[in-house]
PDB file of C-alpha atoms in Angstrom:
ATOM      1  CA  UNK L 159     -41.996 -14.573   8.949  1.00  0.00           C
ATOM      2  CA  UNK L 160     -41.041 -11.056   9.093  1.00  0.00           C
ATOM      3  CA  UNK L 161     -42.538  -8.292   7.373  1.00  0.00           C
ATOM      4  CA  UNK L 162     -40.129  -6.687   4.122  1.00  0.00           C
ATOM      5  CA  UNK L 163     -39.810  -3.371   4.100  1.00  0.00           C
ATOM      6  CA  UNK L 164     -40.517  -1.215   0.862  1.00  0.00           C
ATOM      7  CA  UNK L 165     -37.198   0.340   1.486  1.00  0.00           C
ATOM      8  CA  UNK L 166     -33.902  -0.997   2.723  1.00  0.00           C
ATOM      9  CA  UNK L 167     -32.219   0.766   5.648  1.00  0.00           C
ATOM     10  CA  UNK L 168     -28.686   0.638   5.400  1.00  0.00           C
ATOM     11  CA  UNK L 169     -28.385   1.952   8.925  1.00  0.00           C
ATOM     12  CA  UNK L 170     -30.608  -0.201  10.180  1.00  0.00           C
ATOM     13  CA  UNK L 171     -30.171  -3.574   8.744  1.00  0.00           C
ATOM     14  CA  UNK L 172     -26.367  -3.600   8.815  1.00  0.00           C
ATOM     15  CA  UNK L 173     -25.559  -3.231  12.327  1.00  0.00           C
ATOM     16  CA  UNK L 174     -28.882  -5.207  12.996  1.00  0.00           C
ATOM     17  CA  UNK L 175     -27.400  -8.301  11.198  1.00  0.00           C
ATOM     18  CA  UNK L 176     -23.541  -7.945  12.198  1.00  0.00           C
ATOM     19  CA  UNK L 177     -24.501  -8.073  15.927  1.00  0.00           C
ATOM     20  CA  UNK L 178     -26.852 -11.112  14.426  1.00  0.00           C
ATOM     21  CA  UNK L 179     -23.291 -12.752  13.107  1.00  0.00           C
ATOM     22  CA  UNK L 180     -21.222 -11.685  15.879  1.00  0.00           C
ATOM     23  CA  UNK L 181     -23.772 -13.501  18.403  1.00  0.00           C
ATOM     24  CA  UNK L 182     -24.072 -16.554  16.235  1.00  0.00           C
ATOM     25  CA  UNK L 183     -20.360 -17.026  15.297  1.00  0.00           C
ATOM     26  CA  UNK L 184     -21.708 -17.860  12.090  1.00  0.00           C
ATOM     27  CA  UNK L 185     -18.066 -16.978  10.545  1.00  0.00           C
ATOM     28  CA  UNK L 186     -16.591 -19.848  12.946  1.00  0.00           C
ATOM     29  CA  UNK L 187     -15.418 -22.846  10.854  1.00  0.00           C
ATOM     30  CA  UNK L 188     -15.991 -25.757  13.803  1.00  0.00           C
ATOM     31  CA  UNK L 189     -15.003 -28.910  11.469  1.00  0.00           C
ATOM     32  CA  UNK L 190     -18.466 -30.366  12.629  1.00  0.00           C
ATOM     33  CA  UNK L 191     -17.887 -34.471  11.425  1.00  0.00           C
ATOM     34  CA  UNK L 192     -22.081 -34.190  10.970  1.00  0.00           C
ATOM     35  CA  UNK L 193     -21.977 -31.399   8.464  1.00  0.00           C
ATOM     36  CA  UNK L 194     -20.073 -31.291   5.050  1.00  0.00           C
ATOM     37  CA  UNK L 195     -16.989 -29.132   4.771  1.00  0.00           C
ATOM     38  CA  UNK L 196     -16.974 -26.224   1.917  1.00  0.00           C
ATOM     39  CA  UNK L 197     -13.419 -24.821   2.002  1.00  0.00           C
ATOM     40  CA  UNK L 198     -12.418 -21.625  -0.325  1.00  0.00           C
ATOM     41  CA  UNK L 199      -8.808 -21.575  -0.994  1.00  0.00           C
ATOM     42  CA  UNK L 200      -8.967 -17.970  -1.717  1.00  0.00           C
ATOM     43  CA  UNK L 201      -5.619 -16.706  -3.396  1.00  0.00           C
ATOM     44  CA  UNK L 202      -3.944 -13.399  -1.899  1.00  0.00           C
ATOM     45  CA  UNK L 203      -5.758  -9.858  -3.752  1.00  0.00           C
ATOM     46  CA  UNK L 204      -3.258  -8.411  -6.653  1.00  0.00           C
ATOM     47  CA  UNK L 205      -4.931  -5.913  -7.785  1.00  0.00           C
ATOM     48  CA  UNK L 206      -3.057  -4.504 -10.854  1.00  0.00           C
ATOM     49  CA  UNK L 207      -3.017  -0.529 -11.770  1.00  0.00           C
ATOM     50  CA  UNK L 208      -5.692   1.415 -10.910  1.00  0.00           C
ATOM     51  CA  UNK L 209      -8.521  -0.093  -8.895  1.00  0.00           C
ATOM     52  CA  UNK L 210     -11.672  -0.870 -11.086  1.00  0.00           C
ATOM     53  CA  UNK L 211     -15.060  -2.370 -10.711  1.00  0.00           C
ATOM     54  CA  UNK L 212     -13.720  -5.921 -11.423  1.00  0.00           C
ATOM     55  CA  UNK L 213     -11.526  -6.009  -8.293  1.00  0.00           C
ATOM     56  CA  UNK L 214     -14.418  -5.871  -6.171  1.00  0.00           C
ATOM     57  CA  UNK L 215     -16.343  -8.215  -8.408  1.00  0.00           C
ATOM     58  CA  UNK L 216     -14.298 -11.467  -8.482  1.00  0.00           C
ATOM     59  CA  UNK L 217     -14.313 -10.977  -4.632  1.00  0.00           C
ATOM     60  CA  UNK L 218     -18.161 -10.893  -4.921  1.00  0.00           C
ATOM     61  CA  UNK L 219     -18.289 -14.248  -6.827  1.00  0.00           C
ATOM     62  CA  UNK L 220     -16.347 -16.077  -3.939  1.00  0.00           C
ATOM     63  CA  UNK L 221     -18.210 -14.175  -1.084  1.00  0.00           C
ATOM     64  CA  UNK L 222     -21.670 -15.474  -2.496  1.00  0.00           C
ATOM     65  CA  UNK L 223     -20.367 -19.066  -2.587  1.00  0.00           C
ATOM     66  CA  UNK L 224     -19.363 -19.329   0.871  1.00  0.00           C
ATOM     67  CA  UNK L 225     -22.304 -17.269   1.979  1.00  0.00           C
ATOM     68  CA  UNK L 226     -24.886 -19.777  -0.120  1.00  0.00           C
ATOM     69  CA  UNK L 227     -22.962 -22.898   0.970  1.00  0.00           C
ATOM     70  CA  UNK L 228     -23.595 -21.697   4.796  1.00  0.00           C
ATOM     71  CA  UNK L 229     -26.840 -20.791   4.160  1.00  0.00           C
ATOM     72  CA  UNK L 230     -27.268 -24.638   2.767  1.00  0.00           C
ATOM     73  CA  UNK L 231     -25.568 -25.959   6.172  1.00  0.00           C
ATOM     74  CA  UNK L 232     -21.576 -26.370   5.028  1.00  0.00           C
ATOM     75  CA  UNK L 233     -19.326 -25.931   7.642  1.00  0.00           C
ATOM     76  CA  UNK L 234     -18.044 -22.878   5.774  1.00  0.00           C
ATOM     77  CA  UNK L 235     -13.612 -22.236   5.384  1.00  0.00           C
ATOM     78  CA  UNK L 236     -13.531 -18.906   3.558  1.00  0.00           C
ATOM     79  CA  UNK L 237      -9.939 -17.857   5.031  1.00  0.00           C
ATOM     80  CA  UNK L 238      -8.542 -14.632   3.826  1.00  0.00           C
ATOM     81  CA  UNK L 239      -5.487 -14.829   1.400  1.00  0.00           C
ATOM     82  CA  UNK L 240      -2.889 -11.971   1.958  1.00  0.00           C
ATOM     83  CA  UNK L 241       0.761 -11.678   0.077  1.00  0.00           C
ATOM     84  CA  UNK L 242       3.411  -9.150  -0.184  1.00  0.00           C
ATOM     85  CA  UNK L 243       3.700  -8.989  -3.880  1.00  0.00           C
ATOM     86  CA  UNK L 244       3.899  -5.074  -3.561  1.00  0.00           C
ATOM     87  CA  UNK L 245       6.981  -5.551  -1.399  1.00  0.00           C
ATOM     88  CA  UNK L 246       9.549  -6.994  -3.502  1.00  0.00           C
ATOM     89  CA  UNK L 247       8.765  -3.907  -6.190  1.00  0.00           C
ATOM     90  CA  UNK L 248       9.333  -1.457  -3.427  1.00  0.00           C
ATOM     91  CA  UNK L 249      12.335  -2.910  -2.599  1.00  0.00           C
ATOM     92  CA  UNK L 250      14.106  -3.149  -6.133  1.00  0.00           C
ATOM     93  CA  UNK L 251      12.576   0.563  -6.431  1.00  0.00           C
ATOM     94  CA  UNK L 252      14.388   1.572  -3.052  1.00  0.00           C
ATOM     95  CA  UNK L 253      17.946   0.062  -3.573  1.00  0.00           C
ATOM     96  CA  UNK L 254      17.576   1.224  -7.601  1.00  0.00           C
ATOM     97  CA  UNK L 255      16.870   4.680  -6.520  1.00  0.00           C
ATOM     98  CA  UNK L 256      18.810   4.983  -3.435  1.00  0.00           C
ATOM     99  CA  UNK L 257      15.681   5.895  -1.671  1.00  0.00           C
ATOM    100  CA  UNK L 258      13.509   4.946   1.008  1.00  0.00           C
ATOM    101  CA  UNK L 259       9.811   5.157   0.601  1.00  0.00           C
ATOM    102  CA  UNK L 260       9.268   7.762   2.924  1.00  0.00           C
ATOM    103  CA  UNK L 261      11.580  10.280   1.517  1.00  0.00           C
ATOM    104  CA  UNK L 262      10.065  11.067  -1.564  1.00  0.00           C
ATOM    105  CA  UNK L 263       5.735  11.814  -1.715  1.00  0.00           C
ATOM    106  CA  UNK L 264       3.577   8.882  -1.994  1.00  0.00           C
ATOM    107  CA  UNK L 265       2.112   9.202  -5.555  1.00  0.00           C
ATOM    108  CA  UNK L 266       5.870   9.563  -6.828  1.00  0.00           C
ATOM    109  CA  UNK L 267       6.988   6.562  -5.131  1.00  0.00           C
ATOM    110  CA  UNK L 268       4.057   4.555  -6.793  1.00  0.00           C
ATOM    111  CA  UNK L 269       4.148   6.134 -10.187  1.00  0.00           C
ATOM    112  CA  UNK L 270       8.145   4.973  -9.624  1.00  0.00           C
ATOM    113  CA  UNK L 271       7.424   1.286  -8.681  1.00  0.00           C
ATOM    114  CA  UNK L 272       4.716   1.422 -11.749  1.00  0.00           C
ATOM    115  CA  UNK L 273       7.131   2.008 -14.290  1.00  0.00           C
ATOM    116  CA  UNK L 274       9.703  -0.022 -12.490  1.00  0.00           C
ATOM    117  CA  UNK L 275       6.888  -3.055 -13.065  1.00  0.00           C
TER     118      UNK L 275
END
């Protein structure tokens, strides 16, 4: 066993332990018939208004299941969710406004598809 630093080097130990996962394919989900499945349905992010702390920490909760469940030899499906719930509001904002996105500055259009919501 390895020796634990006092310290933890950021710059060190990430890139030390991606390469690790890259080489190991230990994100791979090979649907091994020896090894029990763990599969994470995760639903698409919606955040709503302003980013905050609790975005990030239901993320967290899921991340540390999958990661404990490979550590404990699952054959790990953690797939990704992604929606376009964003993209029917900028629509209705576009044909309500007679406006296309790009034609008026970013934090207007959003303020514009906040109130719209």
């Amino acid at each position: 066993m390895s020796e634990v630093p006092d310290e933890y080097d950021p710059e060190e130990a990430e890139p030390r332990w991606r390469d690790h996962w890259q080489e190991t394919d230990v994100y791979s989900y090979d649907d091994d018939p020896e090894r029990p499945d763990y599969v994470i349905d995760t639903p698409p992010p919606y955040p709503t208004g302003n980013l905050h702390i609790g975005h990030g920490l239901q993320w967290t909760y899921i991340d540390f299941s999958a990661r404990y469940h490979r550590l404990q030899g699952y054959d790990v499906l953690f797939p990704q969710g992604w929606d376009c719930h964003g993209l029917p509001t900028e629509v209705k904002v576009e044909e309500n406004h007679d406006i296309h996105r790009t034609e008026v500055p970013r934090d207007e259009f959003r303020e514009m598809c906040v109130e719209h919501t």
